[in-house]
Coordinates of C-alpha atoms and ligand atoms in Angstrom, one line a residue:
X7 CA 0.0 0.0 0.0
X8 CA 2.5 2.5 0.9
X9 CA 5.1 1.7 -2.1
X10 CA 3.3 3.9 -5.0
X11 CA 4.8 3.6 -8.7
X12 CA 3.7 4.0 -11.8
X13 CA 2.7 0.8 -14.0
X14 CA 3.3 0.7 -17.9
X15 CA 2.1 -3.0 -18.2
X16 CA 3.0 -4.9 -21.6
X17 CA 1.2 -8.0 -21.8
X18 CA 1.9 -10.8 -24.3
X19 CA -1.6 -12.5 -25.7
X20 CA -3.4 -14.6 -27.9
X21 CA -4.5 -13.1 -30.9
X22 CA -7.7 -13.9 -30.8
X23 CA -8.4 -12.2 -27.2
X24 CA -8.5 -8.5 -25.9
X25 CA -6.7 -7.1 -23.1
X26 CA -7.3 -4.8 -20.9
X27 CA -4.9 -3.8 -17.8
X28 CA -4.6 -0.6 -16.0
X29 CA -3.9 2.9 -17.6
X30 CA -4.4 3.9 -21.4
X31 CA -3.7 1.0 -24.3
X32 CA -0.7 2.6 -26.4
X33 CA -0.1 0.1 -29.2
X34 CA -1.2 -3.2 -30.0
X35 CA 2.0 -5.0 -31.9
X36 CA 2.3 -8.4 -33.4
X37 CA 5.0 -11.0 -32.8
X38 CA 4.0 -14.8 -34.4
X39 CA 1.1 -15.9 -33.3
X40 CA 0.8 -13.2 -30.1
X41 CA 0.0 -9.6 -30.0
X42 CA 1.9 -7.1 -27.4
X43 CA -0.6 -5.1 -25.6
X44 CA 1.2 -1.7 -24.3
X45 CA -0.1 0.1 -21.5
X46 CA 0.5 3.1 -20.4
X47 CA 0.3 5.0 -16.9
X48 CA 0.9 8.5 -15.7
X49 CA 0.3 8.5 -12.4
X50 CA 1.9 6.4 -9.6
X51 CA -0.2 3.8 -7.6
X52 CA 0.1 1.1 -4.9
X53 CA 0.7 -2.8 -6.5
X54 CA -2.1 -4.2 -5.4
X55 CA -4.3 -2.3 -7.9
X56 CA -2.3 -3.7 -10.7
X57 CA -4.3 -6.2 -12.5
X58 CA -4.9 -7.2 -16.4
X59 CA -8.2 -9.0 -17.8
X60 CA -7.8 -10.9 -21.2
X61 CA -10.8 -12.4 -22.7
X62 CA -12.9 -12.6 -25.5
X63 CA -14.9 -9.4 -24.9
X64 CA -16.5 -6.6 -26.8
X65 CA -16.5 -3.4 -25.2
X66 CA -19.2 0.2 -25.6
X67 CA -17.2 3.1 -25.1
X68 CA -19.0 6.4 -23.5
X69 CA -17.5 9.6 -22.0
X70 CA -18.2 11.9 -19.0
X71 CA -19.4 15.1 -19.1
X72 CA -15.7 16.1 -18.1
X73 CA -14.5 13.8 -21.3
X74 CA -13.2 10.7 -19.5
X75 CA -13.9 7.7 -21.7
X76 CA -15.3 5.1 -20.0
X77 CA -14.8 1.4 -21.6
X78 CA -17.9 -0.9 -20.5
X79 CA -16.8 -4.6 -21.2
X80 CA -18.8 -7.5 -21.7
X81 CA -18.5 -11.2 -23.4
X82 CA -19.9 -11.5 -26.7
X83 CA -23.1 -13.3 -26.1
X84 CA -23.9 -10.8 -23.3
X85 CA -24.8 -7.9 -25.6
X86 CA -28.1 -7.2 -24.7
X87 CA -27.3 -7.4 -21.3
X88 CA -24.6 -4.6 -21.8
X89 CA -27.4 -1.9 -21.6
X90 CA -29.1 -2.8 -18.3
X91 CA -25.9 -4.0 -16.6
X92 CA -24.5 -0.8 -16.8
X93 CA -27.2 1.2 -16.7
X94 CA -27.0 4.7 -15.1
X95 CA -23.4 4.5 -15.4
X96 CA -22.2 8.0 -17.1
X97 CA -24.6 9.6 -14.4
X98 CA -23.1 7.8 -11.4
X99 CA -19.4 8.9 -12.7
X100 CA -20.5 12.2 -13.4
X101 CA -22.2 12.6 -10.0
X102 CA -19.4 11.4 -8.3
X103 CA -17.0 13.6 -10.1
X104 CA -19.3 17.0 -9.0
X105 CA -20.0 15.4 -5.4
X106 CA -16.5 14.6 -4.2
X107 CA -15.3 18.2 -6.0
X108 CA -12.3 16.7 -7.4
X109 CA -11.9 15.8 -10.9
X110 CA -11.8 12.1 -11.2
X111 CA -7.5 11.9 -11.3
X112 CA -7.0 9.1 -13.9
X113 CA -6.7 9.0 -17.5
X114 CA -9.8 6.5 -18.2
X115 CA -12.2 4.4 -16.9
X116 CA -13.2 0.7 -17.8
X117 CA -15.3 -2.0 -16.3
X118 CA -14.8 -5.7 -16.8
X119 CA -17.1 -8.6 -15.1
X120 CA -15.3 -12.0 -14.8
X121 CA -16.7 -15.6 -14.2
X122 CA -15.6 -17.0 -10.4
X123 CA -14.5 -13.9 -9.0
X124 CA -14.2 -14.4 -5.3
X125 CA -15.6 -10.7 -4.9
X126 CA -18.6 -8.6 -5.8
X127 CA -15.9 -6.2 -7.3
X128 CA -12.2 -5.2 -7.2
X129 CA -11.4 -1.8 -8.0
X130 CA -7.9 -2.3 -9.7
X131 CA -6.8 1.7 -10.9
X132 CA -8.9 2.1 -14.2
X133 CA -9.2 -1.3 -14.9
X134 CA -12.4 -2.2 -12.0
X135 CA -13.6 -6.0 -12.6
X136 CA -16.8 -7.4 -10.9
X137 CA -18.7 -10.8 -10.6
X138 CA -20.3 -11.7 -13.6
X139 CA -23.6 -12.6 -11.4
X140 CA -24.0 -8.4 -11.9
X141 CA -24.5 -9.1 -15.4
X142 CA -28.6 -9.1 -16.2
X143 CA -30.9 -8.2 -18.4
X144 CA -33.6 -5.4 -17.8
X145 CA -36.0 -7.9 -15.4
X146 CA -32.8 -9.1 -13.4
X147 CA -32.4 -5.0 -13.3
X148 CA -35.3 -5.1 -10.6
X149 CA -33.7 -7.2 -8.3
X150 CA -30.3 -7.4 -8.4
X151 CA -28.4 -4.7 -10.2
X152 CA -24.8 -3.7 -10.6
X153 CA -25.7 0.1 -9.4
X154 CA -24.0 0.2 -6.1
X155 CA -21.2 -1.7 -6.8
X156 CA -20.2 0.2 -10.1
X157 CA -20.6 3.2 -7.7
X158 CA -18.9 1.4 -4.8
X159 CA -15.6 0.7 -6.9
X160 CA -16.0 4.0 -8.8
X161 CA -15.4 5.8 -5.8
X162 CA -12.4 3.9 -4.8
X163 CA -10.9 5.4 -7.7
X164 CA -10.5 8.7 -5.1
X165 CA -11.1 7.0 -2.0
X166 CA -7.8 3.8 -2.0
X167 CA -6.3 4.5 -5.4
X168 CA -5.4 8.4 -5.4
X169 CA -5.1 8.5 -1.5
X170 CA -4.5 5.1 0.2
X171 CA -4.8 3.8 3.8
X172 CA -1.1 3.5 5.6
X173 CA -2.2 0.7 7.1
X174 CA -5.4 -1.5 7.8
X175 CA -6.1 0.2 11.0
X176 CA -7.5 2.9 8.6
X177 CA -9.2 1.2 6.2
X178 CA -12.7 2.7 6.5
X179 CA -11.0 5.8 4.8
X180 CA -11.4 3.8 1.8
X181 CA -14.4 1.7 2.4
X182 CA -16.2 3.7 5.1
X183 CA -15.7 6.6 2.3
X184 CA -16.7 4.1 -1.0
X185 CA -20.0 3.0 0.5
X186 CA -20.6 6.6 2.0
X187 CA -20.5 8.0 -1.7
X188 CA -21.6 5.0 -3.5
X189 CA -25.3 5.3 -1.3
X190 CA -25.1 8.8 -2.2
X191 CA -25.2 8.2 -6.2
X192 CA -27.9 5.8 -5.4
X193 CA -29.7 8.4 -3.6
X194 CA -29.6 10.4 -6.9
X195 CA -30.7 7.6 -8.9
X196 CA -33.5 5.8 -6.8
X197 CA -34.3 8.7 -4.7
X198 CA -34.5 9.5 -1.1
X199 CA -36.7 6.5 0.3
X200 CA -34.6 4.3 -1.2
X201 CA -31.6 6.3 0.6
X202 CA -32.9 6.1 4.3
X203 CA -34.2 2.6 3.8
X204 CA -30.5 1.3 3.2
X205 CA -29.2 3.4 6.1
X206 CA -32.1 2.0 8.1
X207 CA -31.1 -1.0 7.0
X208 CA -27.4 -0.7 7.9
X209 CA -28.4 1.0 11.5
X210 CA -30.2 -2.3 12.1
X211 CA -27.4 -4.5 11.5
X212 CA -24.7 -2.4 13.2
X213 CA -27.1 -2.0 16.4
X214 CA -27.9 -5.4 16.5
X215 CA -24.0 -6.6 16.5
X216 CA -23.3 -3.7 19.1
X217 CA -26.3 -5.0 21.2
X218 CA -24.4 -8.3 21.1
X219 CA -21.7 -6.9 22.5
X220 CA -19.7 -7.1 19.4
X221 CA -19.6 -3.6 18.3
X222 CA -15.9 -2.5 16.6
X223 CA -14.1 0.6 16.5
X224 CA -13.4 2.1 13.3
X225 CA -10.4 1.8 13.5
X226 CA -9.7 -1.6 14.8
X227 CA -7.6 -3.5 11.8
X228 CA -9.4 -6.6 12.4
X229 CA -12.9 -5.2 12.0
X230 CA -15.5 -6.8 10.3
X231 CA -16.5 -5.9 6.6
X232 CA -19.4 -4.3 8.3
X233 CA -17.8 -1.7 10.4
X234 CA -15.6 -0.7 8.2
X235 CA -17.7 -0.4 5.3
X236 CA -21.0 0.4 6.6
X237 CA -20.3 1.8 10.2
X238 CA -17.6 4.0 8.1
X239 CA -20.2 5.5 6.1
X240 CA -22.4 6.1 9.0
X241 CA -19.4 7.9 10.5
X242 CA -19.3 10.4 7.7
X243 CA -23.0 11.1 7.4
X244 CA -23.3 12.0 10.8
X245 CA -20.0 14.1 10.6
X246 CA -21.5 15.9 7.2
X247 CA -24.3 16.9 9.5
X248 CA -22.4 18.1 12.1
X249 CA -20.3 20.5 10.5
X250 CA -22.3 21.0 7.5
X251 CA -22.6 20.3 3.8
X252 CA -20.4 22.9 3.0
X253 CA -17.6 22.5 5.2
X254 CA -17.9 19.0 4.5
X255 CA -17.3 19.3 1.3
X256 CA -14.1 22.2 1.3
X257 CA -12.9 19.3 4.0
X258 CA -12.8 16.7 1.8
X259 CA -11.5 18.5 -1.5
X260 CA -8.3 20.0 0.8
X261 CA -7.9 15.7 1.9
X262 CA -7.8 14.8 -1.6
X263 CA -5.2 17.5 -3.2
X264 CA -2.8 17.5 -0.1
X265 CA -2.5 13.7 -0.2
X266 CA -3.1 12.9 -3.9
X267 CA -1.1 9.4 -5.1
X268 CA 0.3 9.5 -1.0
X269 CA -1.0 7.4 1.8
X270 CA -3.1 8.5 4.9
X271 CA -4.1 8.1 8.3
X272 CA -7.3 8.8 9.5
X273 CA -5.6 12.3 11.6
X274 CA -4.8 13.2 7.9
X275 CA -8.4 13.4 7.2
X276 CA -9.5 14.8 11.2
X277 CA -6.9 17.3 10.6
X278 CA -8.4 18.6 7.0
X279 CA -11.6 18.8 8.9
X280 CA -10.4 20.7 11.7
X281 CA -9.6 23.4 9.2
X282 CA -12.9 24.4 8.2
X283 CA -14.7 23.4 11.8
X284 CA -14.6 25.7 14.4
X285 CA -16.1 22.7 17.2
X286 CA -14.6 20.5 19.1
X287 CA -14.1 17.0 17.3
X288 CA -12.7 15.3 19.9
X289 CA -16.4 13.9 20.9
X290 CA -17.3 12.7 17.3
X291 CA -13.7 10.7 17.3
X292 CA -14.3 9.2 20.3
X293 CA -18.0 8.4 19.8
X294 CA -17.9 7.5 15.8
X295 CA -14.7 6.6 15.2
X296 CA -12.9 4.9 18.6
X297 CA -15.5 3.1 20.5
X298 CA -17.3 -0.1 19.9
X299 CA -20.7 0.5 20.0
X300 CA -22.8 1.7 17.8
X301 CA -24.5 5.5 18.3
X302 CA -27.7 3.8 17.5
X303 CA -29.4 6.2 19.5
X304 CA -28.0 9.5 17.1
X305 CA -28.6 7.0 14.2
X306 CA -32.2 7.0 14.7
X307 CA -32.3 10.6 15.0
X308 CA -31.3 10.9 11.8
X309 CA -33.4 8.7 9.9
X310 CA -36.2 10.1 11.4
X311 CA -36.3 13.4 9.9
X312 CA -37.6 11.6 6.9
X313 CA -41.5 11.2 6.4
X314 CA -41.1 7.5 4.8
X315 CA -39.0 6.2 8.1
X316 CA -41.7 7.5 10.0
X317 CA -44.2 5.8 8.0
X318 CA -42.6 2.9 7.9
X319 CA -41.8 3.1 11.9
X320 CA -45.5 3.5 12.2
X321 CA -46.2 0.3 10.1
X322 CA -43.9 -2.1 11.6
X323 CA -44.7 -1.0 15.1
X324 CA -47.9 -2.8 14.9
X325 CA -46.1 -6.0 14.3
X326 CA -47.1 -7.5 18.0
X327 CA -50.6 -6.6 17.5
X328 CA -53.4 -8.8 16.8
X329 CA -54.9 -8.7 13.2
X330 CA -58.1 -7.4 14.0
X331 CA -56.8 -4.4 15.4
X332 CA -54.8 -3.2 12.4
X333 CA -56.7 -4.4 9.4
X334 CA -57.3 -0.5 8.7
X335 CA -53.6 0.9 9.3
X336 CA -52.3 -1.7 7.2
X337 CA -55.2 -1.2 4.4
X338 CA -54.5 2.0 4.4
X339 CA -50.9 1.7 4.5
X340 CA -51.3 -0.6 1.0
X341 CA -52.1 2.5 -0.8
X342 CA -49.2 4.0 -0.7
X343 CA -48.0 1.7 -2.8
X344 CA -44.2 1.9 -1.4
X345 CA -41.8 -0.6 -2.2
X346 CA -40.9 -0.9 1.2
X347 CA -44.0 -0.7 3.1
X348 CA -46.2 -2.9 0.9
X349 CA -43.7 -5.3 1.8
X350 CA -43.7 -4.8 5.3
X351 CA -47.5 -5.2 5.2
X352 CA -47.3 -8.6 3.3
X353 CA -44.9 -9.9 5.9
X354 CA -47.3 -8.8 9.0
X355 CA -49.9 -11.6 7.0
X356 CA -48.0 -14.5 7.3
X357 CA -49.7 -17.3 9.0
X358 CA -52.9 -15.2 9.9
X359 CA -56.4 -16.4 9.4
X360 CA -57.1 -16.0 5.4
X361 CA -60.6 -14.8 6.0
X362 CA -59.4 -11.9 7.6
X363 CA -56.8 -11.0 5.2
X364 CA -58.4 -12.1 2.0
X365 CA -59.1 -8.3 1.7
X366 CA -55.7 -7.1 2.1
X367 CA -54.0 -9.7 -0.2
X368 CA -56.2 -8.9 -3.1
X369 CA -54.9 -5.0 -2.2
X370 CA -52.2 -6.1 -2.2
X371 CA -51.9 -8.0 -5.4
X372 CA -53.3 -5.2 -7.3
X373 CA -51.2 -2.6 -6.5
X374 CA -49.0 -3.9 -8.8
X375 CA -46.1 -2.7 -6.8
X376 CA -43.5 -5.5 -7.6
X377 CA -41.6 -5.1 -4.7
X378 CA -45.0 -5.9 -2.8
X379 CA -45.7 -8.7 -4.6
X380 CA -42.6 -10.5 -4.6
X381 CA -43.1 -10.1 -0.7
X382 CA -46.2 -12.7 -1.0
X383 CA -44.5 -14.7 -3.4
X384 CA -41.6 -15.4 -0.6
X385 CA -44.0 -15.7 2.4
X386 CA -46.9 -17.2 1.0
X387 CA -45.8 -20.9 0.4
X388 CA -49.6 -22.5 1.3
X389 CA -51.8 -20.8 -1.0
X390 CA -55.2 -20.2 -0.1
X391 CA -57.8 -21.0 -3.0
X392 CA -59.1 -17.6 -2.8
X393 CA -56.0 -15.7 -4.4
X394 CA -55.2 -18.7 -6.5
X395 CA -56.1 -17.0 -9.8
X396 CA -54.0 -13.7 -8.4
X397 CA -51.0 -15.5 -7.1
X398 CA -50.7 -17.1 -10.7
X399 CA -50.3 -14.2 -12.1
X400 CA -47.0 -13.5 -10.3
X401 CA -45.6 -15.5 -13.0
X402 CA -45.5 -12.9 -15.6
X403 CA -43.8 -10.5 -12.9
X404 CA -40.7 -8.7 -14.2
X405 CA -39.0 -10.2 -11.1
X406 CA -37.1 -13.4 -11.2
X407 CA -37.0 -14.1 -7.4
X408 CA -40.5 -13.8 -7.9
X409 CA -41.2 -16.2 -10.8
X410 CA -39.1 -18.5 -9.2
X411 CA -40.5 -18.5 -5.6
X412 CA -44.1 -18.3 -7.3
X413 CA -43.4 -21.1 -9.8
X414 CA -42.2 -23.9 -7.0
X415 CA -44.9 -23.1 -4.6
X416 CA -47.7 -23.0 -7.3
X417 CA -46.7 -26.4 -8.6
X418 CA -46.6 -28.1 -4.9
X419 CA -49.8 -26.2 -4.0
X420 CA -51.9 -27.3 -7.2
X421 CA -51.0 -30.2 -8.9
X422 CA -53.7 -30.9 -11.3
X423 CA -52.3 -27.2 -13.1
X424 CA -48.4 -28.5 -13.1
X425 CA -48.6 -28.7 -16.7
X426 CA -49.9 -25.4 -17.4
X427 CA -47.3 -23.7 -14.9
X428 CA -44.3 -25.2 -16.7
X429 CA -46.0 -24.4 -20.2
X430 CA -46.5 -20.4 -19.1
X431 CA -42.7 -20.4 -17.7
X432 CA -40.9 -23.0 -20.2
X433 CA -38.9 -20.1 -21.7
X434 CA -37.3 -18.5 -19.0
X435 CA -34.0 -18.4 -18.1
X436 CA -33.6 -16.1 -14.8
X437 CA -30.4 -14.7 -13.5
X438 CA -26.7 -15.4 -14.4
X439 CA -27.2 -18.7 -12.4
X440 CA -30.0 -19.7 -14.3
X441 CA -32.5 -19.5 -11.0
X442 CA -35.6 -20.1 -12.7
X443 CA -34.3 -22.3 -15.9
X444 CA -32.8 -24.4 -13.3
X445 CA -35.8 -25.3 -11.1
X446 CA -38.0 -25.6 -14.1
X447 CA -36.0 -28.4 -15.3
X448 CA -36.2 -30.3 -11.9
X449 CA -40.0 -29.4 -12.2
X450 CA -40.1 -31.0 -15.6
X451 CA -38.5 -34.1 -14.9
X452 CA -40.1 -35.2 -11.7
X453 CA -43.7 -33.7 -12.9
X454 CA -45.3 -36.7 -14.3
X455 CA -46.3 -37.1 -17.9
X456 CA -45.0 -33.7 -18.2
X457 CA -43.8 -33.4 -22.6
X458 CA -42.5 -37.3 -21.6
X459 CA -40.6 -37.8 -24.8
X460 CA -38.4 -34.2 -23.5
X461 CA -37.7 -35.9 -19.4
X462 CA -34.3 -37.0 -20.3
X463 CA -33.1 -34.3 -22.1
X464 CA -34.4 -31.9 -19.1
X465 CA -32.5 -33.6 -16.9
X466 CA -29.4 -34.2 -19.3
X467 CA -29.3 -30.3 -19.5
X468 CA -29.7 -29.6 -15.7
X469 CA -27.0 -32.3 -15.1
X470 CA -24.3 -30.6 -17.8
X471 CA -24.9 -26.8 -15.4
X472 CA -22.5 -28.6 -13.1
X473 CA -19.6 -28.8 -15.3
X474 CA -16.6 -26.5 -15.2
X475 CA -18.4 -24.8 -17.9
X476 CA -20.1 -23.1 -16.3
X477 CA -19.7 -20.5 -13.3
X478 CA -20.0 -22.2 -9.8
X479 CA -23.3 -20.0 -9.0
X480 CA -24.6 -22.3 -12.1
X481 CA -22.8 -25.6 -10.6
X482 CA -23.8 -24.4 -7.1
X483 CA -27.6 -24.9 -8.0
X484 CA -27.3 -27.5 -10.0
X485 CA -25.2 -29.9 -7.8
X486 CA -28.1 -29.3 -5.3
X487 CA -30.7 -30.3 -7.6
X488 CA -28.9 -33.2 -8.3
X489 CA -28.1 -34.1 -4.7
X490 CA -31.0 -33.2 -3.5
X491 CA -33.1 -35.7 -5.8
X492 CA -30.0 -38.2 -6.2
X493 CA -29.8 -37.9 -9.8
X494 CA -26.2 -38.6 -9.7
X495 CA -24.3 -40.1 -12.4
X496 CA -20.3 -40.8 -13.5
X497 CA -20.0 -37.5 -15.0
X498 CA -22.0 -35.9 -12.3
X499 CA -20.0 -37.5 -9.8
X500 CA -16.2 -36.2 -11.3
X501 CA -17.6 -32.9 -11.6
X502 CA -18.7 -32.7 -8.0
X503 CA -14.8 -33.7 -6.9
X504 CA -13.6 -31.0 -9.9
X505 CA -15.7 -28.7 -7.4
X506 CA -14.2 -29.8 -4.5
X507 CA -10.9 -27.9 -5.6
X508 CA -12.6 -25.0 -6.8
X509 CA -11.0 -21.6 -5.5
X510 CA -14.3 -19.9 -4.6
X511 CA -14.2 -21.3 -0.7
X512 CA -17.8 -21.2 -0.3
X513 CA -18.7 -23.1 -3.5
X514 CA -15.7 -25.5 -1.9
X515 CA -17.0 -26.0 1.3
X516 CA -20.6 -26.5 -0.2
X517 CA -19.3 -29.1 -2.7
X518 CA -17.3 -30.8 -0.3
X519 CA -20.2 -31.3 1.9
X520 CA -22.2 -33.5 -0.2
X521 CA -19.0 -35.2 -1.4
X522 CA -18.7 -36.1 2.2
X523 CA -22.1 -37.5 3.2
X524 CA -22.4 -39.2 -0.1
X525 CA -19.1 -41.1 1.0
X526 CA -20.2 -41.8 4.5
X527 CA -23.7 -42.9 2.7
X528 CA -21.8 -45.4 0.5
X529 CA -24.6 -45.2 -2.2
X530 CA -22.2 -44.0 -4.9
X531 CA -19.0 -45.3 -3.5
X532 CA -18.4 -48.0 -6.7
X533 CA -19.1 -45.2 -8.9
X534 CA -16.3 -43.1 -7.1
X535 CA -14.2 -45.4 -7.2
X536 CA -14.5 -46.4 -10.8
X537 CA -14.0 -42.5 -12.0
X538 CA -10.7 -42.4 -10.2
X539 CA -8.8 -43.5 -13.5
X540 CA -10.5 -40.3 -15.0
X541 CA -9.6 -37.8 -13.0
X542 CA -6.2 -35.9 -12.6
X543 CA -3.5 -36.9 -10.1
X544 CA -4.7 -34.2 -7.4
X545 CA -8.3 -34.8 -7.9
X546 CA -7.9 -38.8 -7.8
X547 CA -5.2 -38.3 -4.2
X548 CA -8.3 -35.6 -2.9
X549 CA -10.9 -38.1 -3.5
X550 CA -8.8 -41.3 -2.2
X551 CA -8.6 -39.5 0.9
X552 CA -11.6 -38.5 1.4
X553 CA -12.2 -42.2 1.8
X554 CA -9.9 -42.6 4.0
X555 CA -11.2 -39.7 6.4
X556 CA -14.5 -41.5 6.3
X557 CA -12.7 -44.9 7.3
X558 CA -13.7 -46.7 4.1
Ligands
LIG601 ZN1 -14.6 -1.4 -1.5

């Protein structure tokens, strides 16, 4: 971190492929079969942003207001994803640019998702790469977009790359800071209830771990993700509001030229502060940046000068009470039509007598507010016959989580209409993992007499999703559809031990799991055995031990 220099990367590469690494591409020269990508930097940074992507990847180019070009990556077969992926883009960099006051100090800007990134993204200098799972179409927009992230890493591009922490004890000067400015660019794009419902959120999480007694200074190196990023943006929205917007922002402009391509300590920032603030500070360190708990009590005090916390406090407040005493407040509260507090309405239903609620589910369902309905999608799993005909249209919902959730609870709820439920959804794919593809095929082959002369190639398709050809939030589903209903085969089997030395540790442990109990189960055991000849010399030693572990 502290050993900043500037990178001119060359990197040597199949023709066939692009590059991209940090700085601006120079040439592109050809020796034999390669070409020599040339890259050039003018500015000196810490090593571990240096990173190059080569793929096979087309790329839109756009530019800032202030004339940055900004390169927006994507794989071929992606391109009409390209659009809703990074949507709001150019606004979120020129927001940020305008926000933070200082012009946005490198020479470009380009953005590259990968398969089986261990990260949501990495903010390498002008060369940011992110999890491919960001990468959706306009539906998958709805519920899981790349917004906060692309702003997240953006940000960094001030807050790590031009200044950079000394040390990990002040690392919420880069994370605290990304996620303080990232929320802010959301704020500008999804408005202000969205902005104090994630802060809400945030609070909720941060008191509850302080509650526990777990609560973490800022500045504790071996904080949690949470403290520093989310406890280090709280930090900085109380301490706008305590100085002021203005002061905040002269503050923060003096920070960023003084130290620009230096590192920092988090006095470096105090001190900049101190400048333009003619209180005491001492009581804000000490409460926001030293101790363990969480202000929760300040906290709330904040969100409360907005009129949807209130009226969302009001809402959930009645969560104790019995449902006959707030049928009204929560009819009522239906027509708003808020994203948030339709939902919260939907979850006070669950498990209450349907004749008393029949009312507010049909309210409900017609308020078309998708957030509201994908709310009784995920807490409805016993479907009352009353909202049968509304519930199925949830899937046509532009909402994949919905369809999904909708699709497996329609289909164990009323059999006789399998058929027509697989028909209506038969064409949908879902998110990068292939959610709703992915459980229609299990659907299909285990709904009987469902297109019978298609069965085997239903499951022969959801059995190939866990091959290394895919990325392992495909696999991930996949091998649970197949353990789950013991469809396992030789060439599930060797990819289930290919997973087991996967370098995504969660997808690991998962894999490793079932490789286990099937072991210790014995039902497959000949079938392991047999496809040790197939595998390579690490894979066959892993899984050889493995039965050894299990004493077998
Ligand atoms: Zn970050």
């Amino acid at each position: 971190m502290n050993d900043k220099i500037e990178f001119d990367l060359s990197v040597y590469a199949p023709k066939e492929f692009q590059v991209v690494a940090n700085g601006k591409l120079d040439t592109v020269t050809s020796i034999d079969d390669r070409n020599i990508w040339f890259f050039d930097m003018q500015k000196p940074m810490s090593s571990y942003l240096a990173a190059f992507i080569i793929g096979d990847l087309r790329v839109d180019v756009i530019n800032s207001e202030s004339g940055t070009p900004i390169q927006l990556y994507y794989r071929p077969e992606d391109s009409l994803k390209a659009e809703p992926t990074y949507r709001h883009t150019k606004q979120i960099f020129d927001f940020l640019e305008s926000e933070i006051g200082v012009p946005y100090p490198w020479q470009n800007y380009k953005q590259v998702p990968v398969r089986d990134f261990l990260y949501a993204g990495m903010e390498n200098t002008t060369a940011t790469v992110f999890s491919e799972a960001f990468v959706v179409d306009s539906i998958g927009f709805n519920d899981r977009n790349f917004v906060n992230v692309n702003a997240h890493e953006l940000a960094h591009h001030w807050f790590g790359n031009l200044i950079t922490e000394t040390s990990g004890m002040h690392h919420w000067l880069q994370e605290g800071f990304s996620t303080y400015y990232a929320l802010l660019a959301e704020k500008e794009i999804f408005g202000e209830d969205y902005f104090y419902w994630r802060l809400y959120q945030s609070a909720e999480q941060l008191q509850m771990l302080s509650d526990e007694g777990k609560g973490e200074s800022l500045l504790n190196p071996k904080a949690s993700s949470l403290t520093f990023y989310e406890k280090g943006a709280w930090a900085l929205h109380i301490l706008k509001d305590m100085i002021g917007e203005e002061s905040f922002k002269e503050a923060m402009v003096n920070y960023l030229n003084k130290y620009s391509y230096k590192n920092v300590t988090t006095d470096d920032f105090l001190n900049e502060v101190a400048k333009v603030y003619d209180g005491d500070l001492s009581v804000y360190k000490k409460n926001w940046l030293e101790q363990t708990a969480f202000k929760a009590d300040a906290a709330f005090q904040y969100l409360l000068r907005s009129d949807f916390i209130n009226e969302f406090f009001k809402i959930s407040s009645l969560r104790e009470k019995i449902i006959e005493d707030k049928i009204e407040a929560l009819d009522k509260a239906l027509e708003l039509s808020d994203d948030f507090i339709g939902q919260e309405v939907v979850y006070q239903l669950e498990g209450e007598d349907i004749t008393k609620t029949i009312g507010l589910y049909k309210k409900a369902f017609n308020s078309g507010n998708l957030y509201t309905r994908q709310a009784i999608a995920l807490s409805t799993s016993t479907i009352p016959a009353e909202i049968k005909e509304r519930y199925e249209s949830l899937l046509t919902d532009e909402s994949y989580i919905t369809i999904e959730s909708a699709l497996g609870n329609l289909w164990a709820n009323f059999p006789k209409e399998r058929t027509n439920y697989l028909d209506i959804t038969r064409n949908i794919i879902g998110f990068q993992d292939r959610n709703v593809r992915q459980l229609w095929l299990a659907l299909a082959v285990i709904t009987q007499n469902y297109r019978p002369e298609e069965q085997l190639a239903h499951l022969d398709e959801l059995k190939s999703y866990t091959s290394s050809e895919y990325s392992f939030e495909v696999r991930e589903r996949a091998l649970g559809y197949v353990n789950y209903f013991n469809w396992w085969d030789e060439p599930t089997l060797i990819n289930l031990v290919e997973a087991c030395m996967h370098h995504n540790w969660r997808f690991k442990k998962t894999t490793r799991t079932y490789l286990r109990l099937l072991i210790e189960e014995g039902n497959y055991n000949e079938q392991l055995l047999k496809i040790q000849d197939v595998l390579d010399a690490d894979q066959a030693d892993f899984l050889k031990n493995r039965f050894i572990e299990a004493g077998k």
